[in-house]
Tab-separated table of C-alpha atoms in Angstrom:
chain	number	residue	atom	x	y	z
I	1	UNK	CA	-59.178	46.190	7.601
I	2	UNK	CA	-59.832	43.724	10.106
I	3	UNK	CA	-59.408	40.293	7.820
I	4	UNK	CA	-55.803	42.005	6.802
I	5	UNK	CA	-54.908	42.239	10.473
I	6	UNK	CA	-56.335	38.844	11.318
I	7	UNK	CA	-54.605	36.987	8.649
I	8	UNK	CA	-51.333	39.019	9.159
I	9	UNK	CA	-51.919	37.788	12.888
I	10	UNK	CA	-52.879	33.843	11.885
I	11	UNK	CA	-49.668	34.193	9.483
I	12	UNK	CA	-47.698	34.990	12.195
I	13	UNK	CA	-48.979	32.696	14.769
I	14	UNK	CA	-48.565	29.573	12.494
I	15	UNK	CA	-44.575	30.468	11.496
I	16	UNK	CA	-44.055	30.941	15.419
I	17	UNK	CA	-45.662	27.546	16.434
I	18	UNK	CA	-43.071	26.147	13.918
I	19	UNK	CA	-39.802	27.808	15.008
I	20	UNK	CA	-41.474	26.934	18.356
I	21	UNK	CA	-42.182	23.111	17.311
I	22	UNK	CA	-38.582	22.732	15.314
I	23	UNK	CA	-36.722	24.848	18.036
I	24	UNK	CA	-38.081	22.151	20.720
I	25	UNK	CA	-36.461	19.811	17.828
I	26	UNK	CA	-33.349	21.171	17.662
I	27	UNK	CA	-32.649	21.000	21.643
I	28	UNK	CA	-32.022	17.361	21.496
I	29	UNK	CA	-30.473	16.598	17.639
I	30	UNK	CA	-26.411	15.917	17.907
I	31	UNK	CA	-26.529	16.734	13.977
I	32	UNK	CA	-28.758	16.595	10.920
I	33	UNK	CA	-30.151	19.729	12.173
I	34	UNK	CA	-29.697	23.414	10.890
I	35	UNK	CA	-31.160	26.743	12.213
I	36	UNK	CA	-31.808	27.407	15.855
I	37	UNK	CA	-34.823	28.474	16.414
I	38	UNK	CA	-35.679	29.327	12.624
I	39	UNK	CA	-36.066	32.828	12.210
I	40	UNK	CA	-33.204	33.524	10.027
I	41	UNK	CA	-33.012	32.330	6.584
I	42	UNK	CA	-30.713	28.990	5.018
I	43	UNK	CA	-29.587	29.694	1.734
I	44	UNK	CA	-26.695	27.123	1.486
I	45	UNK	CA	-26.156	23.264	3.088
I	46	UNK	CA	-23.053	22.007	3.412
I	47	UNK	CA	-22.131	18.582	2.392
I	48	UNK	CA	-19.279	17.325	3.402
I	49	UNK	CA	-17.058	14.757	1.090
I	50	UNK	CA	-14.650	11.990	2.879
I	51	UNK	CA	-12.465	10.172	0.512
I	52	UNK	CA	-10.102	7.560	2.602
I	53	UNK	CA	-6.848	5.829	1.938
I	54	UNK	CA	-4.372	3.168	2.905
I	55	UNK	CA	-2.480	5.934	3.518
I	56	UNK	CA	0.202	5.603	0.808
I	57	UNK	CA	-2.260	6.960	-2.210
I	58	UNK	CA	-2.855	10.805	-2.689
I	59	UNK	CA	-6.342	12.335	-3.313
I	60	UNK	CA	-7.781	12.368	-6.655
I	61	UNK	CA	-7.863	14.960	-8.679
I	62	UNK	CA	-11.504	14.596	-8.687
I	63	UNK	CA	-14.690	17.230	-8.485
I	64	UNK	CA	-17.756	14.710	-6.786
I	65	UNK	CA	-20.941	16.182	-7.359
I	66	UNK	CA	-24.341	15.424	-5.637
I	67	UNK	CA	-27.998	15.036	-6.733
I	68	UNK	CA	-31.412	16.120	-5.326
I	69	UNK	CA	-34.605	14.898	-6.116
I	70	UNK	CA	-37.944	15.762	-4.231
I	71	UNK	CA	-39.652	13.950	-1.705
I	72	UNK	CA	-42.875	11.813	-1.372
I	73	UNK	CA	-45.155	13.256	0.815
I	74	UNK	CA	-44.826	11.616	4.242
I	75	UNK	CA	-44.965	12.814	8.099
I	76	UNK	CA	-41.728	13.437	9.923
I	77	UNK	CA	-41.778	13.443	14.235
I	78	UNK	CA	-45.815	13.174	13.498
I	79	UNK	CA	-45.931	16.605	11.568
I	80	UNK	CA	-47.111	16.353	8.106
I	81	UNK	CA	-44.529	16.749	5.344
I	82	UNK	CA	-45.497	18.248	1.867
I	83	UNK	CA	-43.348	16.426	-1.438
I	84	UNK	CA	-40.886	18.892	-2.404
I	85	UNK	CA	-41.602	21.490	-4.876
I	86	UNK	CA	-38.979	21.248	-8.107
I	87	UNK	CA	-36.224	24.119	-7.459
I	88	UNK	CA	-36.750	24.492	-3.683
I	89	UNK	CA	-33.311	22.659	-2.969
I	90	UNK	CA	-30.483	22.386	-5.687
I	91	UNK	CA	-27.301	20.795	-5.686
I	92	UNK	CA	-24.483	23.867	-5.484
I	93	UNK	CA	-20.647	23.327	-5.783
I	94	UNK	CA	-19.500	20.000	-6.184
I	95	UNK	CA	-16.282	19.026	-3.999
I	96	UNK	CA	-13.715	19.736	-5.653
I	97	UNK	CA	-10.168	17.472	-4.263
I	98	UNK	CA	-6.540	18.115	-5.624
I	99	UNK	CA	-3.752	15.650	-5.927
I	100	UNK	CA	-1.318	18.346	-4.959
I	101	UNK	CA	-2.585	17.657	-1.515
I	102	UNK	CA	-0.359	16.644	1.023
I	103	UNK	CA	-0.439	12.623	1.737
I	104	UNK	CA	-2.605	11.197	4.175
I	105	UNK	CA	-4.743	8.664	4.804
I	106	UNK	CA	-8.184	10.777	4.333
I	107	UNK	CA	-9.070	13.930	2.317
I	108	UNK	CA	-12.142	15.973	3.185
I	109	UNK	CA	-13.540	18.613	1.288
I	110	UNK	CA	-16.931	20.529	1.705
I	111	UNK	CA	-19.732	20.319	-1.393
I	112	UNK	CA	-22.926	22.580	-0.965
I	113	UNK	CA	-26.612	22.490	-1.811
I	114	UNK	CA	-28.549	25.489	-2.500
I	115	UNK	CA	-32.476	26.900	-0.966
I	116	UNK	CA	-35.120	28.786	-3.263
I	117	UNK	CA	-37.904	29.440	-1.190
I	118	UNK	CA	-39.254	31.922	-4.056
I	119	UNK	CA	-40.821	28.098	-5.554
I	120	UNK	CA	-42.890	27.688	-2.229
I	121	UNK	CA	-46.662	28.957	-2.340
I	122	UNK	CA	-47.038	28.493	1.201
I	123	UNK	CA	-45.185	27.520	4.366
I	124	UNK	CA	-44.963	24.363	5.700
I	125	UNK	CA	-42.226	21.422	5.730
I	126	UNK	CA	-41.160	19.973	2.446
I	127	UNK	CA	-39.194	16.695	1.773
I	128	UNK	CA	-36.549	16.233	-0.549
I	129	UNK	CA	-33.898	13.493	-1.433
I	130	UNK	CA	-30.164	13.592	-1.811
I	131	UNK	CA	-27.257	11.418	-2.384
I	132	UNK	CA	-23.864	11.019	-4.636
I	133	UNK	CA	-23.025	11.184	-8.559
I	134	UNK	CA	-21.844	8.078	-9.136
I	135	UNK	CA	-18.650	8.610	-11.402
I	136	UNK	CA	-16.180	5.879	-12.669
I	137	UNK	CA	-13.140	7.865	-11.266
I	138	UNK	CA	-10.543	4.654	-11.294
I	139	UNK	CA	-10.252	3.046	-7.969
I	140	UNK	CA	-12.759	4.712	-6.022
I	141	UNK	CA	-16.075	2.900	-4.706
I	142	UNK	CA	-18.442	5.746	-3.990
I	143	UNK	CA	-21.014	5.963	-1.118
I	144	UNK	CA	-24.131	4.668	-1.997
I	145	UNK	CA	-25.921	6.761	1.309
I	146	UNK	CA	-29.526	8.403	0.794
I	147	UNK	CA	-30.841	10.982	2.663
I	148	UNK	CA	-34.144	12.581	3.688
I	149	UNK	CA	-34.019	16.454	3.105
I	150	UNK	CA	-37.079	18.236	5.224
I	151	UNK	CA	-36.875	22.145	4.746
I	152	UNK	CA	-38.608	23.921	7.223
I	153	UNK	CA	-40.361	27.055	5.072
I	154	UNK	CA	-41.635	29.744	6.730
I	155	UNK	CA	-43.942	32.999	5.712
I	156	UNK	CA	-46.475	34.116	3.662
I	157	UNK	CA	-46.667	35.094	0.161
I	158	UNK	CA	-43.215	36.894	-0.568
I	159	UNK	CA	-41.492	36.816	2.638
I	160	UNK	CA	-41.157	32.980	2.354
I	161	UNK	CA	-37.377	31.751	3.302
I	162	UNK	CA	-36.540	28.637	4.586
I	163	UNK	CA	-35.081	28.584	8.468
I	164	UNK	CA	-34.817	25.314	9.298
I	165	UNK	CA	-33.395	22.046	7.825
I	166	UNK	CA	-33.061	18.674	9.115
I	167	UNK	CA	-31.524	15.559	7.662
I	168	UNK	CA	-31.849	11.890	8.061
I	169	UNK	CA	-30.240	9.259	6.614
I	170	UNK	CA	-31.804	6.298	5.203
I	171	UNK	CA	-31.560	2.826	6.498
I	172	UNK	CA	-29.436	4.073	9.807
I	173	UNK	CA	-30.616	3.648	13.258
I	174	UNK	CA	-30.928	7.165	14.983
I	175	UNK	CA	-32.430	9.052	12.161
I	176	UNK	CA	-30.619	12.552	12.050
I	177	UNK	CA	-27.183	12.812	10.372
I	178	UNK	CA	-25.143	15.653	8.630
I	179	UNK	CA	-24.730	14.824	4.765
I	180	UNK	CA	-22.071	13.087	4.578
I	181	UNK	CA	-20.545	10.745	1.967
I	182	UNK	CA	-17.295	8.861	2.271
I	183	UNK	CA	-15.579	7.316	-0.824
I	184	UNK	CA	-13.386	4.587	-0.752
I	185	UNK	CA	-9.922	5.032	-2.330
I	186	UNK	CA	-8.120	1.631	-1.916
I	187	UNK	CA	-8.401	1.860	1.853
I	188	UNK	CA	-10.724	-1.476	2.113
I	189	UNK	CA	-12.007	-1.971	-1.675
I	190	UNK	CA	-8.906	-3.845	-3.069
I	191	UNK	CA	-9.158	-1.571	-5.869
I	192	UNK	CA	-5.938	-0.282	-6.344
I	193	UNK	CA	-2.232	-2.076	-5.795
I	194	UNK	CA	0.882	-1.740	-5.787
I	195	UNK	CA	4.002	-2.390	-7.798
I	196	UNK	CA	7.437	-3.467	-6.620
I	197	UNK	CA	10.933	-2.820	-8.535
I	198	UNK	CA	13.527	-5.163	-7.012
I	199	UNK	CA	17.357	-5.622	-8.096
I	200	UNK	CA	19.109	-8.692	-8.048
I	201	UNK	CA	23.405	-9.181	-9.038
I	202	UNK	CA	24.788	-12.573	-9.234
I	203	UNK	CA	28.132	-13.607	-11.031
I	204	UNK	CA	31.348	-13.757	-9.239
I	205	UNK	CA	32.255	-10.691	-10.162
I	206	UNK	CA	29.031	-8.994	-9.612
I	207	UNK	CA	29.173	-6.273	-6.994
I	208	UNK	CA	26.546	-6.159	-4.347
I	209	UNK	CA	27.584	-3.137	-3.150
I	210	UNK	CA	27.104	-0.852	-6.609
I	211	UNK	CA	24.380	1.337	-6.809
I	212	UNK	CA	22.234	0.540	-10.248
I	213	UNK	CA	20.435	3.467	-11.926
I	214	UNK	CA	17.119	3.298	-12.906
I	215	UNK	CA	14.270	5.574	-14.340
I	216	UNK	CA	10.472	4.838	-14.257
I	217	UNK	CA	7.311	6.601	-16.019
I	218	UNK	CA	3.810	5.934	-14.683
I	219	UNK	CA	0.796	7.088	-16.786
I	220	UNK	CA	-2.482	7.610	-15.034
I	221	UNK	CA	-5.748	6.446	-15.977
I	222	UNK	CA	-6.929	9.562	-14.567
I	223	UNK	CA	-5.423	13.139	-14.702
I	224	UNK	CA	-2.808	14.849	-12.661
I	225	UNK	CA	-2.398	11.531	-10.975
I	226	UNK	CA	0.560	11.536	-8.346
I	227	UNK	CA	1.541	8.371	-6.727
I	228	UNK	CA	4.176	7.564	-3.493
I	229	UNK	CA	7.220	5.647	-3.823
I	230	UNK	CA	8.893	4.077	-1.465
I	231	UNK	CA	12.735	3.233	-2.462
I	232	UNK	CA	14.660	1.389	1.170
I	233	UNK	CA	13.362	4.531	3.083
I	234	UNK	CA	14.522	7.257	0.610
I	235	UNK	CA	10.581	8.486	-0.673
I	236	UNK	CA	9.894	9.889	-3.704
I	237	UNK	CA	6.550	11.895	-5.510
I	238	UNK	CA	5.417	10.271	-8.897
I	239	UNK	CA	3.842	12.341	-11.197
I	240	UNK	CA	1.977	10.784	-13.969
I	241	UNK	CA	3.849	10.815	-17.407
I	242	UNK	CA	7.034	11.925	-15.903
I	243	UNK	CA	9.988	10.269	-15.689
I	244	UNK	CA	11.725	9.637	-12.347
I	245	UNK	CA	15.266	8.214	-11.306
I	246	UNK	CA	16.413	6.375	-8.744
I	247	UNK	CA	18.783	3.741	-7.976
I	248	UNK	CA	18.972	0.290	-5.932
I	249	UNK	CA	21.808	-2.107	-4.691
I	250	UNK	CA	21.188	-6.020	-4.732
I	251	UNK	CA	18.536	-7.123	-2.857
I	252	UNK	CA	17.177	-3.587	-2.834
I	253	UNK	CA	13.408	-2.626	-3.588
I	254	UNK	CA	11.514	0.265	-4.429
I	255	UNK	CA	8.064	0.453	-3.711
I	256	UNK	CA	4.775	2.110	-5.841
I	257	UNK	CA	1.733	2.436	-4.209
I	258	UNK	CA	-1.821	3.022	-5.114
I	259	UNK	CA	-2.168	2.360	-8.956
I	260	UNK	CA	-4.669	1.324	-10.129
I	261	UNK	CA	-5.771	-1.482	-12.662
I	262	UNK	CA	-5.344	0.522	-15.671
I	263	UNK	CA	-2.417	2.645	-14.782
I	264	UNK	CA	0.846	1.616	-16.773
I	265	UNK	CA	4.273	1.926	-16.163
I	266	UNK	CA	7.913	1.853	-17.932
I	267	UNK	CA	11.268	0.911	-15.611
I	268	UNK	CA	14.332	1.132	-17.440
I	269	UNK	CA	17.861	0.209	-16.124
I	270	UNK	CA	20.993	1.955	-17.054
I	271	UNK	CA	23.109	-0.190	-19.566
I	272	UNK	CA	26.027	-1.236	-17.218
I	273	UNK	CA	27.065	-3.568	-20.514
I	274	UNK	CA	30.597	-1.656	-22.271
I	275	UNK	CA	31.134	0.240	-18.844
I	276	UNK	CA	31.140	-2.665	-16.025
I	277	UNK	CA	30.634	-5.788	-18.106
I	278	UNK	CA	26.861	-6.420	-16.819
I	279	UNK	CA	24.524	-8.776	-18.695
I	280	UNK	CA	20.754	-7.406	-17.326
I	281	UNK	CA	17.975	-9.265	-17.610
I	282	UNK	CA	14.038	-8.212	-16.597
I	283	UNK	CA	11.196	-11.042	-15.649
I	284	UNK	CA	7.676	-9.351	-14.824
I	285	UNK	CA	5.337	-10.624	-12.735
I	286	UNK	CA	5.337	-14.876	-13.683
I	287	UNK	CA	6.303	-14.566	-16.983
I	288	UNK	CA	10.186	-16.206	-18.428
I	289	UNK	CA	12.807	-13.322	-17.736
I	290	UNK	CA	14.214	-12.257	-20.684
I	291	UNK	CA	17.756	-10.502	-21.658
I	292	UNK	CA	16.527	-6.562	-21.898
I	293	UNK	CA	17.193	-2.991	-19.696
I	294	UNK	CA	13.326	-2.168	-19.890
I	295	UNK	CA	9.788	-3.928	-19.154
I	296	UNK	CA	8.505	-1.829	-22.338
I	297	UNK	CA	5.060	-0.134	-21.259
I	298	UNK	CA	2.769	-2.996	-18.463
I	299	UNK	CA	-0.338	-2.094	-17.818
I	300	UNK	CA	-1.308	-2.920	-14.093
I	301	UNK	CA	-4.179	-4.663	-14.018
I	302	UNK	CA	-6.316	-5.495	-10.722
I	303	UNK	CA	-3.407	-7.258	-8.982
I	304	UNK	CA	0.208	-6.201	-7.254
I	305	UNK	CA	3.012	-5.937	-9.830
I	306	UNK	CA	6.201	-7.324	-9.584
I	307	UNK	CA	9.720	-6.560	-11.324
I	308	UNK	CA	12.930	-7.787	-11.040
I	309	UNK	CA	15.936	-6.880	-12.846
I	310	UNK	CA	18.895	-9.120	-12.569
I	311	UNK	CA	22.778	-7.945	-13.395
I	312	UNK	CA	24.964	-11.023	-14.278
I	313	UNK	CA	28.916	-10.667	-14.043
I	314	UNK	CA	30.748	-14.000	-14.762
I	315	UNK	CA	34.308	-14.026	-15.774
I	316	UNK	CA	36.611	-17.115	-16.525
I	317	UNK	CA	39.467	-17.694	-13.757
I	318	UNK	CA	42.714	-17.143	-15.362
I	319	UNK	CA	44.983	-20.454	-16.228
I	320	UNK	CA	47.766	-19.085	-17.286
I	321	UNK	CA	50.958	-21.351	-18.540
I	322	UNK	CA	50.724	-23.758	-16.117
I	323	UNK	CA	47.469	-24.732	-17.281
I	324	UNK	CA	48.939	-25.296	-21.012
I	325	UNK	CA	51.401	-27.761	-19.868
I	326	UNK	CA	49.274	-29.373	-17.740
I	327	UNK	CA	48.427	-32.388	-19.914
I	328	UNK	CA	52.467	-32.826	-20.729
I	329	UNK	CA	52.758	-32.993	-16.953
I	330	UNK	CA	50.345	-35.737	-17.309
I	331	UNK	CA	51.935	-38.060	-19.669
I	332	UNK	CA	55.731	-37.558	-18.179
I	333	UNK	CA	54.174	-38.472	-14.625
I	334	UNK	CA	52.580	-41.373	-16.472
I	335	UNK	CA	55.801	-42.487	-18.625
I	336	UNK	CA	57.453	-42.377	-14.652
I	337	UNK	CA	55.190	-44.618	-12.841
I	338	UNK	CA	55.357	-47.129	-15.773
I	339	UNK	CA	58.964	-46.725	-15.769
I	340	UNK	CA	59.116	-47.512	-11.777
I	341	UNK	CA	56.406	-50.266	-12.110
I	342	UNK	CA	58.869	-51.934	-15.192
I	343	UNK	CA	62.357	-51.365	-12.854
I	344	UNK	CA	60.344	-53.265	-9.829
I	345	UNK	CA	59.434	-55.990	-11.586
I	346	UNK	CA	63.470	-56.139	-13.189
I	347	UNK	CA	64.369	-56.674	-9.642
I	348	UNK	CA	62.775	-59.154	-8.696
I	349	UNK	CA	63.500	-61.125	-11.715
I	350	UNK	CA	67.314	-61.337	-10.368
């Protein structure tokens, strides 16, 4: 009877000196630090997911997902640190972003990880280590961070939980950090571009002033892509595979953003041929324009795009009957200076 009380007593002792030595902890960590002063049990860790822009690009429709793998035994703030035990941290939900989302120039969303202390025989502080998936969504460099996982697990027997985790992130000065991983989506990586529809009339009867109808179709390399265009101020929401119209004046542009290398597109003019006498013409990016009312289907590749559709109207100024005669005008007003240039020289003769 006495060794049950004493080791109920020593069990107790030991999981108050560590809410008492991770409490003491906790006092001075700005983040990377969960529980207070570990008494109630973690069952969930929230990650949270940054994905930024150039501001012109919407989210992608995109679930990132996170991996966990245990820890090397080590010492953490001089307390010894067990390696994790398989199943005592999993990865949870993944963050899940939607291209429905309104535009900005960052999207966050909030991924979990998930405790089993059931896997721990006894209490003590266990390591683990997590970081990103990798995935080969198009245009996005993902975060390479690491971090150190150190569950705090407290107990005896069955009544093990965990009540205190802290996180540190590899390689950066200060040591505690909330998980954390920020994506880059075009905002620095030069990974995605943009493409640029401009309209051009020349001819002397070409009207500046006219309004030109066009339609254009980009197709994703990713699902329920959505991309922002731009046409003189007027903005429009592209949604891959659909067809969208719009219209420009000369020297009028409209403006894609955030494709990426192998997104393609289709722009089509209206035929302005039988109606308003138009000849149209289309040159993409350097190569030779050529006499046509659509590019066909260009794929982007990992450079800005540029299109530029040109509407010719030349016509002939009118001659009329005058012009007919002109070259009898010619000969009389020849036959009359001879004539004068023969009567001068008759003259002086007598």
């Amino acid at each position: 009877m006495k060794r049950k009380l004493l080791s109920r007593v020593s069990a107790v002792a030991m999981a108050s000196a560590m809410m008492v030595s991770m409490f003491g902890m906790t006092t001075f960590a700005e983040g990377g630090v969960l529980g207070g002063d570990g008494s109630e049990a973690i069952t969930n860790v929230d990650i949270t997911k940054i994905v930024t822009t150039d501001g012109k690009s919407y989210a992608p429709d995109e679930t990132f997902t996170f991996k966990v793998e245990t820890g090397e035994k080590t010492t953490y703030y001089d307390e010894v640190v067990y390696a994790g035990v398989p199943g005592g941290l999993l990865p949870g939900a993944g963050a899940d972003f939607d291209s429905d989302a309104e535009l900005n120039n960052s999207y966050t969303k909030i991924g979990t990880l998930t405790t089993d202390a059931s896997v721990f025989e006894g209490p003590g502080i266990y390591h683990y280590v997590v970081s990103e998936n990798a995935g080969n969504f198009a245009g996005i460099t993902y975060d390479n961070a690491v971090y150190d996982v150190y569950l705090y697990v407290y107990g005896n027997g069955d009544e093990m939980y965990v009540g205190n985790i802290a996180t540190v992130k590899q390689g950066q000065e200060g040591g505690k950090a909330d998980l954390t991983f920020t994506n880059d989506y075009g905002k620095n990586n030069g990974k995605l571009h943009d493409l640029t529809v401009t309209k051009d009339v020349t001819g002397n009867q070409g009207d500046t002033e006219k309004e030109f109808e066009f339609t254009i179709t980009i197709t994703g390399d990713e699902d329920n892509e959505r991309f922002y265009m731009d046409v003189e101020g007027r903005v429009y929401t592209l949604v891959s595979g659909e067809e969208q119209s719009f219209g420009l004046a000369d020297g009028e542009s409209a403006v894609i953003y955030g494709l990426s290398e192998g997104d393609k597109y289709v722009v089509t003019e209206t035929d302005y041929t039988e109606t308003d006498g138009y000849t149209t013409s289309v040159k993409v990016n350097n190569n030779d324009a050529a006499e046509a009312l659509t590019t066909d289907e260009v794929t982007m590749g990992a450079a800005d795009n540029n299109v530029v559709f040109t509407n010719n109207k030349e016509v002939s100024t009118p001659t009329g009957i005058i012009m007919n005669i002109a070259p009898y005008i010619i000969l009389v007003a020849f036959a009359g200076i001879a004539a004068l240039v023969f009567l001068r020289r008759r003259n002086r003769e007598f």
